[in-house]
Amino acid sequence: MSETARLRRARVARIYDAGDTTVLLGPDGRAHQLHAESAQLARVVLGFLLQPRSPREVVAHVEALSGAALGEGSVVDQLLGLLLDAGAIERFEPDSAPAAPASPPRHDRVVLCLAGGVAAMHAPAMVARLLDRGFEVRVAATKNALRFVSAYALERLVHRPVAQDLYEGETAVPHIDLAAWADAVLVWPATATTLSRLATGNFDSIVSAVALATAAPVIIAPSMNAGMYARAAVQRNIEQLARDGLHVIHPSFGIEVADPPLDRPRKLGPAPPIEVVVQMLETALALRRAGTRVTPRSGAEWDQVYASERPERLPWYTDRVDDDLLASFERLAPRHALVLDIGTGLGTMAVAAAERGHRVVATDLSGRALEDARRRSPELSVLWLEDDITNTRRRSSFDIAVDRGCLHLLTPDAAARYAENLATLLAPGGHLLLKTHATEEGDRHGTMPHTAETLARLFGSAFEIVEDHASTFPGPAQAPAARLFVLRRA
Ligand SMILES: Cc1cc2nc3c(=O)[nH]c(=O)nc-3n(C[C@H](O)[C@H](O)[C@H](O)COP(=O)(O)O)c2cc1C
């Protein structure tokens, strides 16, 4: 053993003392028994190695205690070899130590939603794991979940009350407040009943209400017995949830409490172990962050964006048109105007225009977004069309066009085609309302913001820039700075 390497007591060691015997359980499952003086020596050395020390320091320590000099290959050297083999001590080399597993960004906020599955009895271990990984945790639980675990235990861990009810709790409207607080919602264990509530939009438990109300990513870990899991109704609900943009974890093979305690073959249905569920949660958050940095180009890529996230959580989502955009629109749109909404997404602008009696053509690259938009407002007569504004098939002559955050996603070539097409699509005297990121936001969002100068170059003499206002892009989490331009077709 090198004299310079340092040793320390293993962070997790399998050791017990009984009378004058010390038992070390090795990683191979073999038990090493030390008796009498050997056991005493092991206990001294293990105590001394709670701090990292070199073998020489260990020998010096034992010599000082015993008052005897120890030579080469002494009992201490042999004992250190045995303790290392048994995993009771480990080499401590801070500089070359393997990097700790990547931590999630510190203190992402997770609402752990417990439903009444048997796995809820392990909820304190789940909370401890989440805290250990750096998450700030709050807990919501159905009445049935609290048959399996005590709110008292969970509250000792998180130092907050467990939300148990929509109508009573820490705040006036607990489910909405928790939903807004969350960076992520983890429904674990998700029972068949809770899956059904989530798939059908049923808010009558605190757990389903938080998970349905939040704009944060929702990670669902179904957990139930094999028979329940295989039911067509349960599978239908699981498929629906994945289609709705929730992250649904596949189950593992595990035990069923309905089987006799000594005869429990492993069957597919229970959620994976706690550490795996937490890894999936971290993965979902990391992929989501990485995904938002790359600008999708094709319809298929945009479809993926809309499929991977609850629409309300997308950074550009708003449930009402930005005040300044709407004010400009109302001022400039003639009565019963023919309106083009470019990159309509979930159709907020298109719907507002249709509600004001205009005829609206709403286009987007993503068929999925259009389908969603159509489903949200089926009674309104908007023409929802899959179309690429940089290569459009439209030929109508529009009175007004609106672009909230589309142009700044385009490459310079595509932006040039966009400008050419708009010159064809807008009637003389018609207006283009255009919102782009302000210059300082470009780097942060990977977009190409515009200024009055760049727009003048892009549109040439086809358009006149008649207004240029400071603005923002209100979204679910933040409101990056923007410019709102009004251009008139010459
Ligand atoms: C001992 C026992 C264990 C249960 N374990 C599960 C389970 O793991 N998964 C599940 O979906 N339902 C399980 N159930 C049934 C649920 O508790 C029941 O469907 C309940 O309606 C769930 O309500 P909740 O989703 O509002 O908590 C279990 C029931 C009992 C009595």
Short mmCIF file of C-alpha atoms and ligand atoms in Angstrom, two decimals:
data_model
loop_
_atom_site.label_atom_id
_atom_site.label_comp_id
_atom_site.label_asym_id
_atom_site.label_seq_id
_atom_site.Cartn_x
_atom_site.Cartn_y
_atom_site.Cartn_z
CA MET A 1 0.00 0.00 0.00
CA SER A 2 1.40 3.40 -0.95
CA GLU A 3 2.51 5.46 2.03
CA THR A 4 1.21 8.66 0.48
CA ALA A 5 -2.34 7.48 -0.42
CA ARG A 6 -4.88 8.34 2.22
CA LEU A 7 -7.61 6.10 3.53
CA ARG A 8 -10.96 6.80 5.16
CA ARG A 9 -13.98 4.97 6.56
CA ALA A 10 -16.30 4.07 3.67
CA ARG A 11 -19.33 6.34 3.43
CA VAL A 12 -21.55 3.28 3.51
CA ALA A 13 -19.99 0.38 5.41
CA ARG A 14 -21.47 -2.97 6.39
CA ILE A 15 -20.06 -3.51 9.88
CA TYR A 16 -21.53 -4.64 13.17
CA ASP A 17 -20.12 -5.35 16.62
CA ALA A 18 -21.43 -8.11 18.91
CA GLY A 19 -19.66 -8.69 22.22
CA ASP A 20 -15.96 -8.94 21.42
CA THR A 21 -16.60 -9.80 17.77
CA THR A 22 -16.69 -7.37 14.83
CA VAL A 23 -18.26 -8.57 11.58
CA LEU A 24 -17.41 -6.99 8.22
CA LEU A 25 -19.67 -7.89 5.31
CA GLY A 26 -17.74 -7.72 2.03
CA PRO A 27 -19.14 -6.58 -1.35
CA ASP A 28 -19.11 -10.26 -2.41
CA GLY A 29 -21.47 -11.06 0.49
CA ARG A 30 -18.74 -12.85 2.53
CA ALA A 31 -18.68 -12.14 6.28
CA HIS A 32 -15.23 -11.57 7.88
CA GLN A 33 -15.23 -12.07 11.64
CA LEU A 34 -12.65 -10.40 13.88
CA HIS A 35 -12.42 -11.48 17.52
CA ALA A 36 -11.05 -10.07 20.77
CA GLU A 37 -7.87 -7.98 20.21
CA SER A 38 -8.29 -7.99 16.42
CA ALA A 39 -11.81 -6.62 16.83
CA GLN A 40 -10.57 -3.97 19.29
CA LEU A 41 -7.86 -2.92 16.85
CA ALA A 42 -10.36 -2.74 13.96
CA ARG A 43 -12.68 -0.52 16.02
CA VAL A 44 -9.81 1.83 16.90
CA VAL A 45 -8.64 2.03 13.29
CA LEU A 46 -12.16 2.54 11.91
CA GLY A 47 -12.72 5.36 14.41
CA PHE A 48 -9.41 6.99 13.50
CA LEU A 49 -10.23 6.76 9.78
CA LEU A 50 -13.39 8.85 10.09
CA GLN A 51 -10.93 11.52 8.93
CA PRO A 52 -8.74 10.69 5.90
CA ARG A 53 -5.26 9.50 7.07
CA SER A 54 -2.20 7.91 5.53
CA PRO A 55 -1.27 4.31 6.54
CA ARG A 56 1.79 5.79 8.29
CA GLU A 57 -0.47 7.99 10.44
CA VAL A 58 -2.62 4.98 11.30
CA VAL A 59 0.45 3.01 12.42
CA ALA A 60 1.71 5.97 14.46
CA HIS A 61 -1.70 6.28 16.12
CA VAL A 62 -1.80 2.61 17.11
CA GLU A 63 1.82 2.77 18.33
CA ALA A 64 0.96 5.78 20.50
CA LEU A 65 -2.03 3.98 22.04
CA SER A 66 -0.25 0.66 22.63
CA GLY A 67 3.16 2.05 23.55
CA ALA A 68 4.81 -0.56 21.31
CA ALA A 69 6.71 -0.09 18.03
CA LEU A 70 5.23 -1.87 14.98
CA GLY A 71 7.50 -3.13 12.23
CA GLU A 72 7.08 -3.70 8.47
CA GLY A 73 4.05 -5.85 7.57
CA SER A 74 2.59 -5.36 11.02
CA VAL A 75 -0.92 -6.40 12.09
CA VAL A 76 -2.06 -2.85 11.27
CA ASP A 77 -0.95 -3.23 7.63
CA GLN A 78 -2.75 -6.57 7.40
CA LEU A 79 -5.86 -5.12 8.99
CA LEU A 80 -5.91 -2.18 6.54
CA GLY A 81 -5.71 -4.68 3.64
CA LEU A 82 -8.65 -6.62 5.05
CA LEU A 83 -10.73 -3.49 5.71
CA LEU A 84 -10.10 -2.33 2.14
CA ASP A 85 -11.07 -5.71 0.66
CA ALA A 86 -14.23 -5.76 2.73
CA GLY A 87 -15.20 -2.25 1.62
CA ALA A 88 -15.12 -0.95 5.20
CA ILE A 89 -12.53 1.67 4.28
CA GLU A 90 -11.72 3.28 0.93
CA ARG A 91 -8.89 5.17 -0.73
CA PHE A 92 -9.34 8.90 -0.50
CA GLU A 93 -7.77 10.83 -3.35
CA PRO A 94 -9.65 14.10 -3.65
CA ASP A 95 -7.89 15.27 -6.82
CA SER A 96 -8.43 12.10 -8.81
CA ALA A 97 -11.74 11.15 -7.21
CA PRO A 98 -14.39 10.39 -9.83
CA ALA A 99 -16.71 13.32 -10.40
CA ALA A 100 -19.94 13.15 -8.47
CA PRO A 101 -22.95 12.39 -10.68
CA ALA A 102 -24.23 15.54 -12.36
CA SER A 103 -26.61 17.31 -10.01
CA PRO A 104 -29.76 18.93 -11.26
CA PRO A 105 -29.61 22.71 -11.22
CA ARG A 106 -29.89 23.57 -7.55
CA HIS A 107 -33.28 23.85 -6.00
CA ASP A 108 -35.61 23.19 -8.88
CA ARG A 109 -39.02 23.08 -7.24
CA VAL A 110 -40.87 19.78 -7.33
CA VAL A 111 -44.37 19.08 -6.12
CA LEU A 112 -44.46 15.39 -5.22
CA CYS A 113 -48.04 14.22 -5.72
CA LEU A 114 -48.84 10.99 -3.89
CA ALA A 115 -51.80 8.83 -4.87
CA GLY A 116 -53.12 5.86 -2.90
CA GLY A 117 -50.88 3.10 -4.22
CA VAL A 118 -49.01 0.81 -1.88
CA ALA A 119 -45.70 2.40 -2.94
CA ALA A 120 -46.79 5.60 -1.16
CA MET A 121 -45.53 3.93 2.04
CA HIS A 122 -42.04 4.70 0.73
CA ALA A 123 -42.81 8.39 0.21
CA PRO A 124 -40.39 9.62 2.91
CA ALA A 125 -37.58 7.85 1.05
CA MET A 126 -38.67 9.53 -2.18
CA VAL A 127 -38.73 12.94 -0.48
CA ALA A 128 -35.29 12.30 1.02
CA ARG A 129 -33.92 11.34 -2.39
CA LEU A 130 -35.34 14.46 -4.05
CA LEU A 131 -33.90 16.67 -1.30
CA ASP A 132 -30.57 14.91 -1.60
CA ARG A 133 -30.54 15.68 -5.33
CA GLY A 134 -31.00 19.36 -4.60
CA PHE A 135 -34.73 19.75 -5.27
CA GLU A 136 -36.95 21.92 -3.13
CA VAL A 137 -39.93 19.72 -2.36
CA ARG A 138 -43.57 20.19 -1.45
CA VAL A 139 -45.99 17.32 -1.09
CA ALA A 140 -49.63 16.87 -2.08
CA ALA A 141 -51.42 13.64 -1.25
CA THR A 142 -54.81 12.09 -1.87
CA LYS A 143 -56.81 10.85 1.08
CA ASN A 144 -55.99 7.27 0.05
CA ALA A 145 -52.26 8.01 -0.16
CA LEU A 146 -52.37 9.04 3.49
CA ARG A 147 -53.64 5.56 4.43
CA PHE A 148 -50.15 4.31 3.47
CA VAL A 149 -47.94 7.07 4.87
CA SER A 150 -48.27 9.68 7.58
CA ALA A 151 -48.47 13.35 6.69
CA TYR A 152 -46.59 13.95 9.94
CA ALA A 153 -43.50 12.09 8.68
CA LEU A 154 -43.50 13.94 5.36
CA GLU A 155 -44.01 17.30 7.03
CA ARG A 156 -40.98 16.68 9.27
CA LEU A 157 -38.90 16.19 6.13
CA VAL A 158 -40.08 19.13 4.04
CA HIS A 159 -41.04 21.57 6.80
CA ARG A 160 -44.33 22.36 5.07
CA PRO A 161 -47.86 21.02 5.48
CA VAL A 162 -48.87 18.26 3.08
CA ALA A 163 -51.59 19.61 0.76
CA GLN A 164 -54.54 17.27 1.17
CA ASP A 165 -57.55 19.23 0.07
CA LEU A 166 -58.58 21.74 -2.57
CA TYR A 167 -60.67 23.73 -0.17
CA GLU A 168 -58.48 23.92 2.91
CA GLY A 169 -54.77 24.36 3.24
CA GLU A 170 -51.80 26.59 3.59
CA THR A 171 -53.04 29.11 1.01
CA ALA A 172 -56.42 30.25 -0.28
CA VAL A 173 -56.40 28.04 -3.39
CA PRO A 174 -53.84 25.31 -2.69
CA HIS A 175 -53.95 23.48 -6.03
CA ILE A 176 -53.43 26.62 -8.12
CA ASP A 177 -50.71 27.97 -5.84
CA LEU A 178 -48.79 24.68 -5.86
CA ALA A 179 -49.23 24.35 -9.62
CA ALA A 180 -47.77 27.81 -10.14
CA TRP A 181 -44.93 27.24 -7.65
CA ALA A 182 -43.70 24.06 -9.36
CA ASP A 183 -40.85 23.72 -11.84
CA ALA A 184 -41.94 20.10 -12.14
CA VAL A 185 -44.74 17.93 -10.80
CA LEU A 186 -44.02 14.27 -10.03
CA VAL A 187 -47.06 12.03 -9.63
CA TRP A 188 -45.74 8.96 -7.84
CA PRO A 189 -47.16 6.48 -7.26
CA ALA A 190 -49.84 7.20 -9.87
CA THR A 191 -52.78 4.89 -9.21
CA ALA A 192 -55.17 3.69 -11.91
CA THR A 193 -57.78 6.02 -10.39
CA THR A 194 -55.49 9.04 -10.52
CA LEU A 195 -54.44 8.19 -14.10
CA SER A 196 -58.10 8.18 -15.04
CA ARG A 197 -58.66 11.59 -13.43
CA LEU A 198 -55.66 13.01 -15.26
CA ALA A 199 -56.68 11.56 -18.61
CA THR A 200 -60.22 12.91 -18.35
CA GLY A 201 -59.48 16.32 -16.86
CA ASN A 202 -61.05 15.47 -13.50
CA PHE A 203 -59.89 17.93 -10.84
CA ASP A 204 -61.62 16.38 -7.86
CA SER A 205 -58.49 15.36 -5.94
CA ILE A 206 -55.68 17.67 -4.88
CA VAL A 207 -53.21 15.49 -6.81
CA SER A 208 -55.05 15.56 -10.14
CA ALA A 209 -55.87 19.24 -9.64
CA VAL A 210 -52.21 20.22 -9.17
CA ALA A 211 -51.01 18.07 -12.07
CA LEU A 212 -53.71 19.33 -14.41
CA ALA A 213 -53.43 22.98 -13.40
CA THR A 214 -49.68 23.31 -13.69
CA ALA A 215 -47.83 24.65 -16.69
CA ALA A 216 -44.67 22.84 -15.50
CA PRO A 217 -43.65 19.45 -16.89
CA VAL A 218 -45.59 16.62 -15.28
CA ILE A 219 -43.86 13.28 -14.73
CA ILE A 220 -46.15 10.37 -14.03
CA ALA A 221 -45.01 7.06 -12.52
CA PRO A 222 -47.90 4.58 -12.79
CA SER A 223 -47.69 1.90 -10.12
CA MET A 224 -50.17 -0.90 -9.64
CA ASN A 225 -50.61 -4.62 -9.82
CA ALA A 226 -50.06 -6.45 -13.09
CA GLY A 227 -53.74 -7.12 -13.70
CA MET A 228 -54.72 -3.49 -13.25
CA TYR A 229 -51.83 -2.30 -15.42
CA ALA A 230 -52.84 -4.61 -18.28
CA ARG A 231 -56.48 -3.38 -18.38
CA ALA A 232 -57.44 -1.70 -21.65
CA ALA A 233 -58.95 1.25 -19.78
CA VAL A 234 -55.70 1.87 -17.90
CA GLN A 235 -53.61 1.53 -21.07
CA ARG A 236 -55.95 3.94 -22.86
CA ASN A 237 -55.46 6.51 -20.10
CA ILE A 238 -51.68 6.08 -20.16
CA GLU A 239 -51.61 6.61 -23.94
CA GLN A 240 -53.81 9.68 -23.60
CA LEU A 241 -51.51 11.20 -20.98
CA ALA A 242 -48.43 10.74 -23.18
CA ARG A 243 -50.37 12.30 -26.08
CA ASP A 244 -51.26 15.24 -23.82
CA GLY A 245 -47.55 15.94 -23.35
CA LEU A 246 -47.12 14.43 -19.88
CA HIS A 247 -44.04 12.27 -19.25
CA VAL A 248 -45.24 8.76 -18.42
CA ILE A 249 -42.65 6.38 -16.90
CA HIS A 250 -42.81 2.71 -17.84
CA PRO A 251 -43.37 0.35 -14.89
CA SER A 252 -40.95 -2.25 -13.57
CA PHE A 253 -41.21 -5.84 -12.45
CA GLY A 254 -41.97 -5.85 -8.75
CA ILE A 255 -44.00 -7.50 -6.03
CA GLU A 256 -47.72 -7.38 -5.49
CA VAL A 257 -48.96 -6.93 -1.94
CA ALA A 258 -52.06 -8.95 -2.82
CA ASP A 259 -49.83 -12.06 -3.16
CA PRO A 260 -49.00 -14.00 0.03
CA PRO A 261 -45.93 -12.47 1.71
CA LEU A 262 -43.76 -15.54 1.07
CA ASP A 263 -44.89 -16.14 -2.49
CA ARG A 264 -44.43 -12.97 -4.49
CA PRO A 265 -43.21 -13.55 -8.04
CA ARG A 266 -42.11 -10.35 -9.79
CA LYS A 267 -44.74 -8.98 -12.17
CA LEU A 268 -44.94 -5.94 -14.44
CA GLY A 269 -46.82 -3.02 -12.86
CA PRO A 270 -45.04 -1.30 -9.96
CA ALA A 271 -43.10 1.91 -10.59
CA PRO A 272 -39.30 1.57 -10.91
CA PRO A 273 -37.16 2.09 -7.79
CA ILE A 274 -37.09 5.56 -6.30
CA GLU A 275 -33.64 6.49 -7.64
CA VAL A 276 -34.71 5.53 -11.17
CA VAL A 277 -37.88 7.63 -10.96
CA VAL A 278 -35.79 10.61 -9.81
CA GLN A 279 -33.35 10.03 -12.69
CA MET A 280 -36.28 10.12 -15.13
CA LEU A 281 -37.49 13.35 -13.59
CA GLU A 282 -34.03 14.90 -13.94
CA THR A 283 -33.77 13.60 -17.52
CA ALA A 284 -37.12 15.10 -18.48
CA LEU A 285 -36.08 18.47 -17.07
CA ALA A 286 -32.63 18.37 -18.72
CA LEU A 287 -33.98 17.35 -22.16
CA ARG A 288 -36.58 20.05 -21.98
CA ARG A 289 -33.97 22.69 -21.23
CA ALA A 290 -31.67 21.43 -24.00
CA GLY A 291 -34.56 21.19 -26.47
CA THR A 292 -35.64 24.77 -26.08
CA ARG A 293 -32.20 26.02 -27.13
CA VAL A 294 -32.34 24.53 -30.65
CA THR A 295 -34.68 26.25 -33.07
CA PRO A 296 -36.88 23.69 -34.81
CA ARG A 297 -37.10 24.17 -38.58
CA SER A 298 -39.46 21.60 -40.10
CA GLY A 299 -43.10 20.89 -39.33
CA ALA A 300 -42.07 17.52 -37.87
CA GLU A 301 -39.61 19.21 -35.51
CA TRP A 302 -42.25 21.68 -34.39
CA ASP A 303 -44.70 18.80 -33.89
CA GLN A 304 -42.13 17.24 -31.57
CA VAL A 305 -41.86 20.44 -29.58
CA TYR A 306 -45.62 20.57 -29.13
CA ALA A 307 -45.71 16.85 -28.25
CA SER A 308 -42.91 17.03 -25.70
CA GLU A 309 -44.41 19.71 -23.54
CA ARG A 310 -47.74 20.78 -22.17
CA PRO A 311 -48.72 23.65 -24.45
CA GLU A 312 -49.28 26.03 -21.55
CA ARG A 313 -45.65 25.57 -20.55
CA LEU A 314 -44.16 26.56 -23.91
CA PRO A 315 -42.18 29.78 -23.45
CA TRP A 316 -44.26 31.72 -25.99
CA TYR A 317 -47.66 30.56 -24.74
CA THR A 318 -50.25 33.09 -23.56
CA ASP A 319 -53.93 32.56 -23.08
CA ARG A 320 -54.69 36.15 -24.15
CA VAL A 321 -53.22 38.31 -26.86
CA ASP A 322 -50.50 40.74 -25.67
CA ASP A 323 -52.20 44.04 -24.79
CA ASP A 324 -50.11 46.15 -27.17
CA LEU A 325 -50.54 43.76 -30.07
CA LEU A 326 -54.29 43.61 -29.57
CA ALA A 327 -54.55 47.41 -29.31
CA SER A 328 -52.66 47.85 -32.61
CA PHE A 329 -54.77 45.16 -34.22
CA GLU A 330 -58.05 46.74 -33.13
CA ARG A 331 -56.89 50.14 -34.33
CA LEU A 332 -55.67 49.00 -37.76
CA ALA A 333 -57.89 46.09 -38.84
CA PRO A 334 -60.78 47.26 -41.07
CA ARG A 335 -64.26 45.81 -40.37
CA HIS A 336 -64.62 42.17 -41.39
CA ALA A 337 -60.97 42.13 -42.38
CA LEU A 338 -59.26 39.17 -43.97
CA VAL A 339 -56.59 38.37 -41.38
CA LEU A 340 -53.46 36.21 -41.71
CA ASP A 341 -52.05 34.90 -38.42
CA ILE A 342 -48.51 33.70 -39.17
CA GLY A 343 -47.09 30.93 -36.96
CA THR A 344 -50.38 30.79 -35.07
CA GLY A 345 -49.23 28.05 -32.66
CA LEU A 346 -52.12 27.40 -30.32
CA GLY A 347 -54.16 30.08 -32.02
CA THR A 348 -54.53 32.74 -29.32
CA MET A 349 -54.35 35.64 -31.81
CA ALA A 350 -56.44 33.89 -34.45
CA VAL A 351 -59.21 33.21 -31.96
CA ALA A 352 -59.20 36.81 -30.70
CA ALA A 353 -59.49 38.06 -34.29
CA ALA A 354 -62.31 35.64 -35.14
CA GLU A 355 -64.17 36.67 -31.98
CA ARG A 356 -64.08 40.24 -33.30
CA GLY A 357 -65.88 39.23 -36.45
CA HIS A 358 -62.90 39.01 -38.80
CA ARG A 359 -62.24 36.25 -41.32
CA VAL A 360 -59.06 34.53 -40.18
CA VAL A 361 -56.54 32.28 -41.89
CA ALA A 362 -54.20 30.86 -39.23
CA THR A 363 -51.09 29.09 -40.49
CA ASP A 364 -48.34 27.13 -38.81
CA LEU A 365 -45.69 24.55 -39.69
CA SER A 366 -46.93 22.26 -36.93
CA GLY A 367 -50.01 20.21 -37.78
CA ARG A 368 -50.10 19.14 -34.17
CA ALA A 369 -50.33 22.72 -32.88
CA LEU A 370 -53.10 23.49 -35.39
CA GLU A 371 -55.06 20.42 -34.33
CA ASP A 372 -54.75 21.53 -30.72
CA ALA A 373 -55.79 25.10 -31.58
CA ARG A 374 -58.81 23.85 -33.53
CA ARG A 375 -59.82 21.61 -30.63
CA ARG A 376 -59.63 24.54 -28.21
CA SER A 377 -62.08 26.70 -30.17
CA PRO A 378 -64.17 24.39 -32.35
CA GLU A 379 -67.09 26.80 -32.64
CA LEU A 380 -65.07 29.60 -34.25
CA SER A 381 -64.72 29.84 -38.02
CA VAL A 382 -60.97 30.08 -38.36
CA LEU A 383 -59.28 28.44 -41.34
CA TRP A 384 -56.40 26.50 -39.73
CA LEU A 385 -53.79 25.68 -42.37
CA GLU A 386 -50.48 23.86 -42.32
CA ASP A 387 -48.28 26.26 -44.29
CA ASP A 388 -44.72 27.55 -44.40
CA ILE A 389 -44.69 31.34 -44.72
CA THR A 390 -41.23 31.17 -46.32
CA ASN A 391 -42.61 28.91 -49.06
CA THR A 392 -46.31 29.61 -48.91
CA ARG A 393 -49.06 28.22 -51.12
CA ARG A 394 -51.49 31.02 -50.11
CA ARG A 395 -52.52 33.49 -52.76
CA SER A 396 -55.23 35.57 -50.99
CA SER A 397 -54.93 39.30 -50.51
CA PHE A 398 -55.00 39.98 -46.77
CA ASP A 399 -55.94 43.25 -45.06
CA ILE A 400 -53.74 42.61 -42.06
CA ALA A 401 -51.14 40.03 -41.02
CA VAL A 402 -49.88 39.31 -37.50
CA ASP A 403 -46.57 37.70 -36.59
CA ARG A 404 -45.83 37.25 -32.91
CA GLY A 405 -42.36 35.79 -32.69
CA CYS A 406 -42.06 33.97 -36.01
CA LEU A 407 -39.70 36.09 -38.13
CA HIS A 408 -36.96 36.14 -35.49
CA LEU A 409 -36.72 32.33 -35.73
CA LEU A 410 -35.79 32.41 -39.41
CA THR A 411 -32.35 32.23 -40.98
CA PRO A 412 -31.46 35.25 -43.17
CA ASP A 413 -32.33 33.33 -46.37
CA ALA A 414 -35.67 32.23 -45.02
CA ALA A 415 -36.35 35.77 -43.74
CA ALA A 416 -35.80 37.12 -47.28
CA ARG A 417 -38.37 34.66 -48.69
CA TYR A 418 -40.73 35.62 -45.84
CA ALA A 419 -40.48 39.29 -46.86
CA GLU A 420 -41.09 38.50 -50.54
CA ASN A 421 -44.14 36.38 -49.72
CA LEU A 422 -45.66 39.00 -47.45
CA ALA A 423 -45.32 41.59 -50.18
CA THR A 424 -47.52 39.31 -52.33
CA LEU A 425 -49.95 38.35 -49.60
CA LEU A 426 -50.81 41.78 -48.20
CA ALA A 427 -53.17 44.08 -50.06
CA PRO A 428 -51.83 47.59 -50.84
CA GLY A 429 -52.27 49.70 -47.69
CA GLY A 430 -52.56 46.52 -45.57
CA HIS A 431 -50.62 46.22 -42.32
CA LEU A 432 -48.16 43.73 -40.88
CA LEU A 433 -48.01 43.68 -37.06
CA LEU A 434 -44.67 42.17 -36.19
CA LYS A 435 -43.24 41.34 -32.78
CA THR A 436 -39.61 40.18 -32.51
CA HIS A 437 -37.22 39.77 -29.60
CA ALA A 438 -35.34 42.94 -28.68
CA THR A 439 -31.65 42.84 -29.68
CA GLU A 440 -30.41 41.98 -26.18
CA GLU A 441 -32.54 38.80 -26.02
CA GLY A 442 -31.11 37.20 -29.16
CA ASP A 443 -28.18 35.40 -27.55
CA ARG A 444 -30.19 34.14 -24.62
CA HIS A 445 -32.91 32.65 -26.81
CA GLY A 446 -30.93 31.76 -29.93
CA THR A 447 -33.14 34.02 -32.06
CA MET A 448 -32.40 36.72 -34.65
CA PRO A 449 -34.03 39.87 -33.32
CA HIS A 450 -34.86 42.72 -35.69
CA THR A 451 -34.55 46.48 -35.56
CA ALA A 452 -36.13 49.14 -37.75
CA GLU A 453 -32.89 49.16 -39.80
CA THR A 454 -32.77 45.41 -40.44
CA LEU A 455 -36.47 45.41 -41.34
CA ALA A 456 -36.00 48.31 -43.74
CA ARG A 457 -33.28 46.32 -45.51
CA LEU A 458 -35.31 43.12 -45.47
CA PHE A 459 -38.59 44.53 -46.82
CA GLY A 460 -37.09 47.23 -49.10
CA SER A 461 -39.61 49.50 -50.75
CA ALA A 462 -42.48 47.00 -50.50
CA PHE A 463 -43.24 48.11 -46.93
CA GLU A 464 -42.98 51.28 -44.92
CA ILE A 465 -42.18 50.98 -41.21
CA VAL A 466 -44.79 53.18 -39.57
CA GLU A 467 -44.38 52.27 -35.88
CA ASP A 468 -41.66 50.83 -33.65
CA HIS A 469 -42.44 50.32 -29.93
CA ALA A 470 -40.61 48.77 -26.97
CA SER A 471 -42.56 45.69 -25.88
CA THR A 472 -42.32 42.27 -24.22
CA PHE A 473 -43.26 38.65 -24.94
CA PRO A 474 -45.38 37.72 -21.93
CA GLY A 475 -45.08 33.96 -21.35
CA PRO A 476 -45.71 31.45 -18.59
CA ALA A 477 -42.37 32.00 -16.86
CA GLN A 478 -40.91 35.29 -18.06
CA ALA A 479 -41.51 38.21 -20.40
CA PRO A 480 -38.40 38.79 -22.54
CA ALA A 481 -37.92 42.23 -24.06
CA ALA A 482 -39.33 42.72 -27.56
CA ARG A 483 -40.08 45.31 -30.26
CA LEU A 484 -43.49 45.70 -31.78
CA PHE A 485 -43.36 47.03 -35.36
CA VAL A 486 -46.18 48.11 -37.62
CA LEU A 487 -45.40 47.96 -41.35
CA ARG A 488 -47.65 49.20 -44.14
CA ARG A 489 -47.73 47.61 -47.61
CA ALA A 490 -46.82 50.31 -50.08
C1 LIG B 1 -53.61 -2.39 0.06
C2 LIG B 1 -53.94 -1.63 -1.19
C3 LIG B 1 -52.95 -1.34 -2.08
C4 LIG B 1 -53.25 -0.63 -3.24
N1 LIG B 1 -52.25 -0.37 -4.12
C5 LIG B 1 -52.56 0.21 -5.29
C6 LIG B 1 -51.54 0.45 -6.24
O1 LIG B 1 -50.36 0.17 -6.05
N2 LIG B 1 -51.89 1.05 -7.41
C7 LIG B 1 -53.18 1.40 -7.69
O2 LIG B 1 -53.45 1.90 -8.78
N3 LIG B 1 -54.17 1.22 -6.78
C8 LIG B 1 -53.88 0.64 -5.60
N4 LIG B 1 -54.86 0.44 -4.68
C9 LIG B 1 -56.21 0.92 -4.98
C10 LIG B 1 -56.33 2.42 -4.74
O3 LIG B 1 -56.05 2.73 -3.39
C11 LIG B 1 -57.72 2.92 -5.12
O4 LIG B 1 -57.92 2.66 -6.49
C12 LIG B 1 -57.98 4.37 -4.85
O5 LIG B 1 -59.18 4.74 -5.50
C13 LIG B 1 -56.89 5.29 -5.33
O6 LIG B 1 -57.28 6.62 -5.09
P1 LIG B 1 -56.35 7.88 -5.37
O7 LIG B 1 -55.80 7.74 -6.73
O8 LIG B 1 -57.29 9.04 -5.24
O9 LIG B 1 -55.34 7.90 -4.30
C14 LIG B 1 -54.58 -0.23 -3.50
C15 LIG B 1 -55.57 -0.52 -2.58
C16 LIG B 1 -55.26 -1.22 -1.44
C17 LIG B 1 -56.38 -1.53 -0.47
#
